[in-house]
GROMACS .gro file of C-alpha atoms in nm:
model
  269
    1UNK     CA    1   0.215  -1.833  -0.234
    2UNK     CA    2  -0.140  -1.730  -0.120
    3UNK     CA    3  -0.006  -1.377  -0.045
    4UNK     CA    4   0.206  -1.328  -0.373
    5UNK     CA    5   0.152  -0.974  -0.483
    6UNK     CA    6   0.298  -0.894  -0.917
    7UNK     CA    7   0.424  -0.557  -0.981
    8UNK     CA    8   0.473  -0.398  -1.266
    9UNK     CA    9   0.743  -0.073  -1.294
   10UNK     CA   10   0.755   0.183  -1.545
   11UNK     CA   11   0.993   0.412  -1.657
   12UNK     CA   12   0.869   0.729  -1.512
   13UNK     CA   13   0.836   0.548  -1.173
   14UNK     CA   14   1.158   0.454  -1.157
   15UNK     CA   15   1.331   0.783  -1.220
   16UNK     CA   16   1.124   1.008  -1.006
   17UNK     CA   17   1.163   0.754  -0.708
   18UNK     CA   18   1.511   0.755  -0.745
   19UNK     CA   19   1.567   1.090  -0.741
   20UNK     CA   20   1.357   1.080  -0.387
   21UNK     CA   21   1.633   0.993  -0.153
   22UNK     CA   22   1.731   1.057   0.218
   23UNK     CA   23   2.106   1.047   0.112
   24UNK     CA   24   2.332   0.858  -0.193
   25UNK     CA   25   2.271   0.526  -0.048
   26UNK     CA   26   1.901   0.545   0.086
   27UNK     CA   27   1.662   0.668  -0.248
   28UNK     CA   28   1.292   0.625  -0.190
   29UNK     CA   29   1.262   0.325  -0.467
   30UNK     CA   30   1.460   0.061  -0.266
   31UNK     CA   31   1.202   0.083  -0.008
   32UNK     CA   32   0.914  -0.014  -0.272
   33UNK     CA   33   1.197  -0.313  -0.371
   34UNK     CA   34   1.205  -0.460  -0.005
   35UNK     CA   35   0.883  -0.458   0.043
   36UNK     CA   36   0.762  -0.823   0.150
   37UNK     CA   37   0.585  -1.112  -0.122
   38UNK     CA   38   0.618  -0.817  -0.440
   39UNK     CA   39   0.789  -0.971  -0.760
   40UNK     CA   40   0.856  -0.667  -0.976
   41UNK     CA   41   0.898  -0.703  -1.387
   42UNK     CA   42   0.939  -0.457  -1.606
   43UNK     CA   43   0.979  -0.462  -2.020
   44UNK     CA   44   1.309  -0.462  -2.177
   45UNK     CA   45   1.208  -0.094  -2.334
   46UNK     CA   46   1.236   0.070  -1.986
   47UNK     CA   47   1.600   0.063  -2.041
   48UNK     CA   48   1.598   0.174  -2.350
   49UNK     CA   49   1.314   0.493  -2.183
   50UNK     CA   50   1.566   0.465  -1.930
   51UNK     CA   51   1.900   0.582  -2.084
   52UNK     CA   52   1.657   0.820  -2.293
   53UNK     CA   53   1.670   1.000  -2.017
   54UNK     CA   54   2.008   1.062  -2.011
   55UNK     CA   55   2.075   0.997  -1.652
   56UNK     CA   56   2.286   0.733  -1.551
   57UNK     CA   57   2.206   0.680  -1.211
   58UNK     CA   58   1.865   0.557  -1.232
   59UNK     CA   59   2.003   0.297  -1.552
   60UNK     CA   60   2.246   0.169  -1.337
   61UNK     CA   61   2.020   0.139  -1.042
   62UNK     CA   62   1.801  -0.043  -1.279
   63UNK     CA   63   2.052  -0.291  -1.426
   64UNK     CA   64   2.202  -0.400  -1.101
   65UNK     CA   65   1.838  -0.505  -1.004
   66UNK     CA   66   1.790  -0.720  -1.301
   67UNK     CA   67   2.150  -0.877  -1.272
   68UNK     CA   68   2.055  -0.947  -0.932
   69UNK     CA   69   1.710  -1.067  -1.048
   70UNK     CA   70   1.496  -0.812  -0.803
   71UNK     CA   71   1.333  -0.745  -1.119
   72UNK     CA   72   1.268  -0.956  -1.428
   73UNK     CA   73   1.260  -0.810  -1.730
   74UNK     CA   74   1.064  -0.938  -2.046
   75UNK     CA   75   1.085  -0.895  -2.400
   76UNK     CA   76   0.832  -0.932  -2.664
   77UNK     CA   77   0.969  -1.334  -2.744
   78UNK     CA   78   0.935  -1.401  -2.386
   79UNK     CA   79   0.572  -1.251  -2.371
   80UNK     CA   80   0.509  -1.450  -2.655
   81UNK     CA   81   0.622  -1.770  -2.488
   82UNK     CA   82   0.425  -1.690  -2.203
   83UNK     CA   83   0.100  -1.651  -2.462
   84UNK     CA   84   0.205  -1.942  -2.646
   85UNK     CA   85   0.158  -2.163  -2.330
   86UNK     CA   86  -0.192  -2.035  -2.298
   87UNK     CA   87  -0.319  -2.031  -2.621
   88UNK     CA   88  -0.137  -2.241  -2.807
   89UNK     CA   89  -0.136  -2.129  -3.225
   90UNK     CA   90  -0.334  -1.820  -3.090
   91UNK     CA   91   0.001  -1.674  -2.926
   92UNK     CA   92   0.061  -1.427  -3.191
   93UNK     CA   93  -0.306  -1.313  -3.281
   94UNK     CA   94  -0.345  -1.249  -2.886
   95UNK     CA   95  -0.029  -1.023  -2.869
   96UNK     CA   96  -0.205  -0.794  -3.177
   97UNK     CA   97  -0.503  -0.819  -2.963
   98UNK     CA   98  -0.350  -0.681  -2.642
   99UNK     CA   99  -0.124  -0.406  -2.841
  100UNK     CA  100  -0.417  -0.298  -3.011
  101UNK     CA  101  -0.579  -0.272  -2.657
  102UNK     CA  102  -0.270  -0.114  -2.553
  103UNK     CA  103  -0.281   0.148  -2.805
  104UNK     CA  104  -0.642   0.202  -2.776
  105UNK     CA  105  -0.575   0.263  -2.386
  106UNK     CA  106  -0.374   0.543  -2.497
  107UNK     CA  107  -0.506   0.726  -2.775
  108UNK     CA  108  -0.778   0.625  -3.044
  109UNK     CA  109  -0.603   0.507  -3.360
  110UNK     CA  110  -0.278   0.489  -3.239
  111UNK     CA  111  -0.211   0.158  -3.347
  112UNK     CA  112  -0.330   0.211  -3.716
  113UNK     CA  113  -0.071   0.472  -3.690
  114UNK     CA  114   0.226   0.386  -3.543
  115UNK     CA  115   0.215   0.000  -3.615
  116UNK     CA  116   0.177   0.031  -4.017
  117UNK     CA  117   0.318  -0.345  -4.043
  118UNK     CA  118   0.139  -0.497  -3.782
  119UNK     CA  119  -0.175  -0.365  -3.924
  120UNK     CA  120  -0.136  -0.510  -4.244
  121UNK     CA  121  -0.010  -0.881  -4.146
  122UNK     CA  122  -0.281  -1.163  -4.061
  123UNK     CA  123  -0.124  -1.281  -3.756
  124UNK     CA  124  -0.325  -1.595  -3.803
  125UNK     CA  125  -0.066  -1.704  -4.107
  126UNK     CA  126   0.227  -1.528  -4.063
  127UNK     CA  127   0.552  -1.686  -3.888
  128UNK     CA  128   0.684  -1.611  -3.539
  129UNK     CA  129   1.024  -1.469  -3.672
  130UNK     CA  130   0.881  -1.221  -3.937
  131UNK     CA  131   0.591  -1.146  -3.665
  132UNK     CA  132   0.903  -1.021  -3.421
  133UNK     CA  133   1.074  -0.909  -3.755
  134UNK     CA  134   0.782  -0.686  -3.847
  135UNK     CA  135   0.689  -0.535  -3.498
  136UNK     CA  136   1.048  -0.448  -3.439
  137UNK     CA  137   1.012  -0.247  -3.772
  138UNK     CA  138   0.779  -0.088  -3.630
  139UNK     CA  139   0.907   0.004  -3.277
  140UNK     CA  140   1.189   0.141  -3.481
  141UNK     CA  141   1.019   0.356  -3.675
  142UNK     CA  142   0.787   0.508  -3.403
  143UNK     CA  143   1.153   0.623  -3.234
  144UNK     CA  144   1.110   0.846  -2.923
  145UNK     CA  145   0.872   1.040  -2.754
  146UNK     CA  146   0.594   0.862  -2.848
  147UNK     CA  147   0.524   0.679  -2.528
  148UNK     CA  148   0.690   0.322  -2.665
  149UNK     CA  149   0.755   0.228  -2.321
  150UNK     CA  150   0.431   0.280  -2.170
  151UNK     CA  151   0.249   0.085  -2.452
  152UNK     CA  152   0.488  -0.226  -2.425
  153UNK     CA  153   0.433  -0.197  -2.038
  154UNK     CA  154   0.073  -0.267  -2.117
  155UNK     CA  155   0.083  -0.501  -2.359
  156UNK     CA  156   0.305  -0.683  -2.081
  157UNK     CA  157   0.028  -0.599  -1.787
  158UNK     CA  158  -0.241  -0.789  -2.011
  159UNK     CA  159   0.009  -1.092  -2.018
  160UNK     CA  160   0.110  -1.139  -1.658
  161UNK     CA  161  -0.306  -1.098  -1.586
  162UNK     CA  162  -0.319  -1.381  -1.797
  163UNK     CA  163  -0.038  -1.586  -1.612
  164UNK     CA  164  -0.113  -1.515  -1.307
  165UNK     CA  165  -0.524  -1.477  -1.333
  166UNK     CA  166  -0.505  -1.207  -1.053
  167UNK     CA  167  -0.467  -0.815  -1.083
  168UNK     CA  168  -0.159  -0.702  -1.101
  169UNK     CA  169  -0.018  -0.345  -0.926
  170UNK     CA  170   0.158  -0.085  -1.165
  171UNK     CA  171   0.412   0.173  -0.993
  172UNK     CA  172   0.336   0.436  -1.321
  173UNK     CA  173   0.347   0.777  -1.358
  174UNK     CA  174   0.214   1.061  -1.119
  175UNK     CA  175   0.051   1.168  -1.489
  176UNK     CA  176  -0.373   1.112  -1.400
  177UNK     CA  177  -0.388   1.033  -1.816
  178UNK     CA  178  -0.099   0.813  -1.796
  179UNK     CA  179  -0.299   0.617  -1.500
  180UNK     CA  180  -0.588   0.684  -1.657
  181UNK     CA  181  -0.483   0.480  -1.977
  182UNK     CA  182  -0.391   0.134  -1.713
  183UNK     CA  183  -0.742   0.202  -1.526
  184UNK     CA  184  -0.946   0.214  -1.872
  185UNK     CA  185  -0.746  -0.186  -1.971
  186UNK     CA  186  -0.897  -0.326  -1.627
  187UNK     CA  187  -0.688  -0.594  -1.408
  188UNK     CA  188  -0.432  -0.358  -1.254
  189UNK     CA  189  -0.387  -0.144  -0.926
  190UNK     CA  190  -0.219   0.164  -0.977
  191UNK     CA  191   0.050   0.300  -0.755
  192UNK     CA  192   0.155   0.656  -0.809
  193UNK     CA  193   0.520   0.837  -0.673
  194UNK     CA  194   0.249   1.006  -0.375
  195UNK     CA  195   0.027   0.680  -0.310
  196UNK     CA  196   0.362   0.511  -0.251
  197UNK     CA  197   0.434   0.649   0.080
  198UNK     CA  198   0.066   0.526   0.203
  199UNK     CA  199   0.182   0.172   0.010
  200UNK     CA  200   0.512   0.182   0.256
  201UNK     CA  201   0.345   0.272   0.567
  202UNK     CA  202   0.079  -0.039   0.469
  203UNK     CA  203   0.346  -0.261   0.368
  204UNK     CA  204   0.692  -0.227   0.614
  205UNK     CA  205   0.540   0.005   0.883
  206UNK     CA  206   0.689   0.318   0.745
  207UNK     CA  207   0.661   0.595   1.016
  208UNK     CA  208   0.667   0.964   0.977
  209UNK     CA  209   0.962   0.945   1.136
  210UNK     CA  210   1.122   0.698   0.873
  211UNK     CA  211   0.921   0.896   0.571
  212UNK     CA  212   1.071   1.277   0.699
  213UNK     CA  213   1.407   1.275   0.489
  214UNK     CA  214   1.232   1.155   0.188
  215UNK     CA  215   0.932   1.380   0.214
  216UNK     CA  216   1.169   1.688   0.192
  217UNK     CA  217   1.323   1.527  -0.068
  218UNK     CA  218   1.011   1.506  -0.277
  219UNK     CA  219   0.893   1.813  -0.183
  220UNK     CA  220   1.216   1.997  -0.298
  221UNK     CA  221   1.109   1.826  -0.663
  222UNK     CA  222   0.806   1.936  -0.648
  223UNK     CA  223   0.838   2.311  -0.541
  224UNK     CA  224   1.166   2.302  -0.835
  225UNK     CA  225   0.818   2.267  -1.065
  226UNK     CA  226   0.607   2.511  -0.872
  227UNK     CA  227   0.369   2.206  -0.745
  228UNK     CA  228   0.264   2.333  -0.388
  229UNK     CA  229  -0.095   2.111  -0.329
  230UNK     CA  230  -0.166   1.784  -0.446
  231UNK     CA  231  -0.523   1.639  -0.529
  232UNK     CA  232  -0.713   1.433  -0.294
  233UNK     CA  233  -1.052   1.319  -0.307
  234UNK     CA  234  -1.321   1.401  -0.043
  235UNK     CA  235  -1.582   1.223   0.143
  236UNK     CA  236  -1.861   1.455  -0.042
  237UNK     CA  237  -2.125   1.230  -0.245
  238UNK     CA  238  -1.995   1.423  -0.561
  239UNK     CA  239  -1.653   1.264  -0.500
  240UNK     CA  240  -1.469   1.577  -0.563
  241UNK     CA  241  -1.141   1.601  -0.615
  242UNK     CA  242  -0.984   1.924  -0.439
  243UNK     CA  243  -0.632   2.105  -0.405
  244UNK     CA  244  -0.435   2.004  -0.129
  245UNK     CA  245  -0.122   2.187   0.052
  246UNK     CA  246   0.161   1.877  -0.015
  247UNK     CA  247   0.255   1.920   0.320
  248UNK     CA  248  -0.085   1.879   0.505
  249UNK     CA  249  -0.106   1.593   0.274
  250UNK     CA  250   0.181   1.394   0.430
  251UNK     CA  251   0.062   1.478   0.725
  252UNK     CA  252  -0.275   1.336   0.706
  253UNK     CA  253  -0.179   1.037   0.565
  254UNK     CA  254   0.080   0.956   0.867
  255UNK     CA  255  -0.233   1.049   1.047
  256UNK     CA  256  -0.420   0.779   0.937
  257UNK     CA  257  -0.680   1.001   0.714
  258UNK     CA  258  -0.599   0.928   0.370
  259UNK     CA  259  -0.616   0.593   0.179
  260UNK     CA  260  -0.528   0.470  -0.137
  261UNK     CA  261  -0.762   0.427  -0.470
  262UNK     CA  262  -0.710   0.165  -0.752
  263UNK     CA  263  -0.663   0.442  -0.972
  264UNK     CA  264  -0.383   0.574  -0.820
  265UNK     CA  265  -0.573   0.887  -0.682
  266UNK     CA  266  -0.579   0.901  -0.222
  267UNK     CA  267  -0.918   0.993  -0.090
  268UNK     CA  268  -1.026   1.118   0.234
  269UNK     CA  269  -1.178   0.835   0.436
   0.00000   0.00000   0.00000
């Protein structure tokens, strides 16, 4: 389909979006799930992020949408099937490739590390089942709070470029360095918890009208974490990016005067 759009979700996505709600039965996220021609995935170690978190309504939220196939969720075997039917032999040197890229995205030696047995295998030689064997060693070992998810997000991003030789959109983090780690890969759009509501408006005509419930809703979260501006860009040639009030924000994108970045960032227009 000409007009296909692939979507990738993260973790931190997910639960701040579904803590956005108008009531029990109307959160914020199942808007971004109905919008038209999207096909969401996600990698099996958001769950894991997921219950993490220690909240069970956005893990249950999450597997009803995979039992109901909304979202499709991949594992490292099926991203190296999907690399496998590109390159061929090269499947499992191209998945060190992309985590390395992954890891790099995030913070300089990272993967020398975190990923002890991956670094010392020649993925050239080595056999699909101690390849798996040996990187789920090391997922094990780097536990949590290390940003796992987020790394096996991109390491998925670089594989559904690949498949589907088009860029992808991410619905990541609010974090700029978060976002800032998907901008630096290439291939991806990035669509923040704030650039969502210009997304909806784009996407299923989402009025002001519509957006009201779930703009207090957000603004409640953010004023329970003393955030009372958010940062837009201006139309200056120095492309600055200044402090916003968050509720002359919302209203100047239902205005029409605020658009979306591939970064994630809005701007003036």
């Amino acid at each position: 389909m000409a007009n296909e759009k692939y979507a990738l979700l993260d973790t931190d996505f997910i639960s701040k979006m579904h803590l956005i709600r108008k009531d029990d039965q109307n959160k914020l996220i199942d808007k971004i799930m109905v919008m038209p021609n999207y096909t969401f995935y996600c990698h099996e170690q958001v769950s894991v992020e997921l219950l993490r978190h220690n909240t069970v309504g956005p893990l249950e939220w999450f597997k009803g949408k995979v039992k109901s196939k909304l979202i499709y969720l991949y594992n490292d075997e099926m991203i190296l099937d999907e690399l496998t039917a590109i390159y061929g032999d090269l499947a499992l040197v191209m998945y060190v490739d992309m985590l390395k890229t992954a890891c790099d995205a995030y913070k300089d030696g990272y993967f020398e590390e975190n990923f002890t047995e991956m670094s010392k295998i020649n993925a050239l030689y080595v056999g699909r089942t101690e390849f798996l064997e040996k990187l789920t060693l090391d997922c094990e070992t780097i536990g949590a709070g290390k940003n796992l998810g987020e790394l096996k997000s991109y390491v998925l991003l670089q594989a559904l470029n690949m498949k589907f030789g088009q860029r992808v959109y991410v619905f990541c983090s609010d974090d700029k360095n978060a976002r800032n780690g998907i901008v630096a890969m290439g291939g991806a759009n990035c669509i923040s918890v704030l650039f969502s509501f210009v997304r909806l408006q784009k996407e299923i005509h989402f009025s002001r009208e519509d957006a009201e419930p779930y703009i207090k809703s957000y603004m409640s979260c953010c004023l329970g974490k003393n955030q009372t501006t958010f940062r837009i860009q201006d139309t200056s040639k120095e492309k600055r990016m200044c402090k916003v009030p968050c509720e002359q924000v919302f209203d100047e994108i239902f205005a029409g005067k605020i658009d979306e970045m591939r970064t994630g960032n809005l701007k003036y227009i």
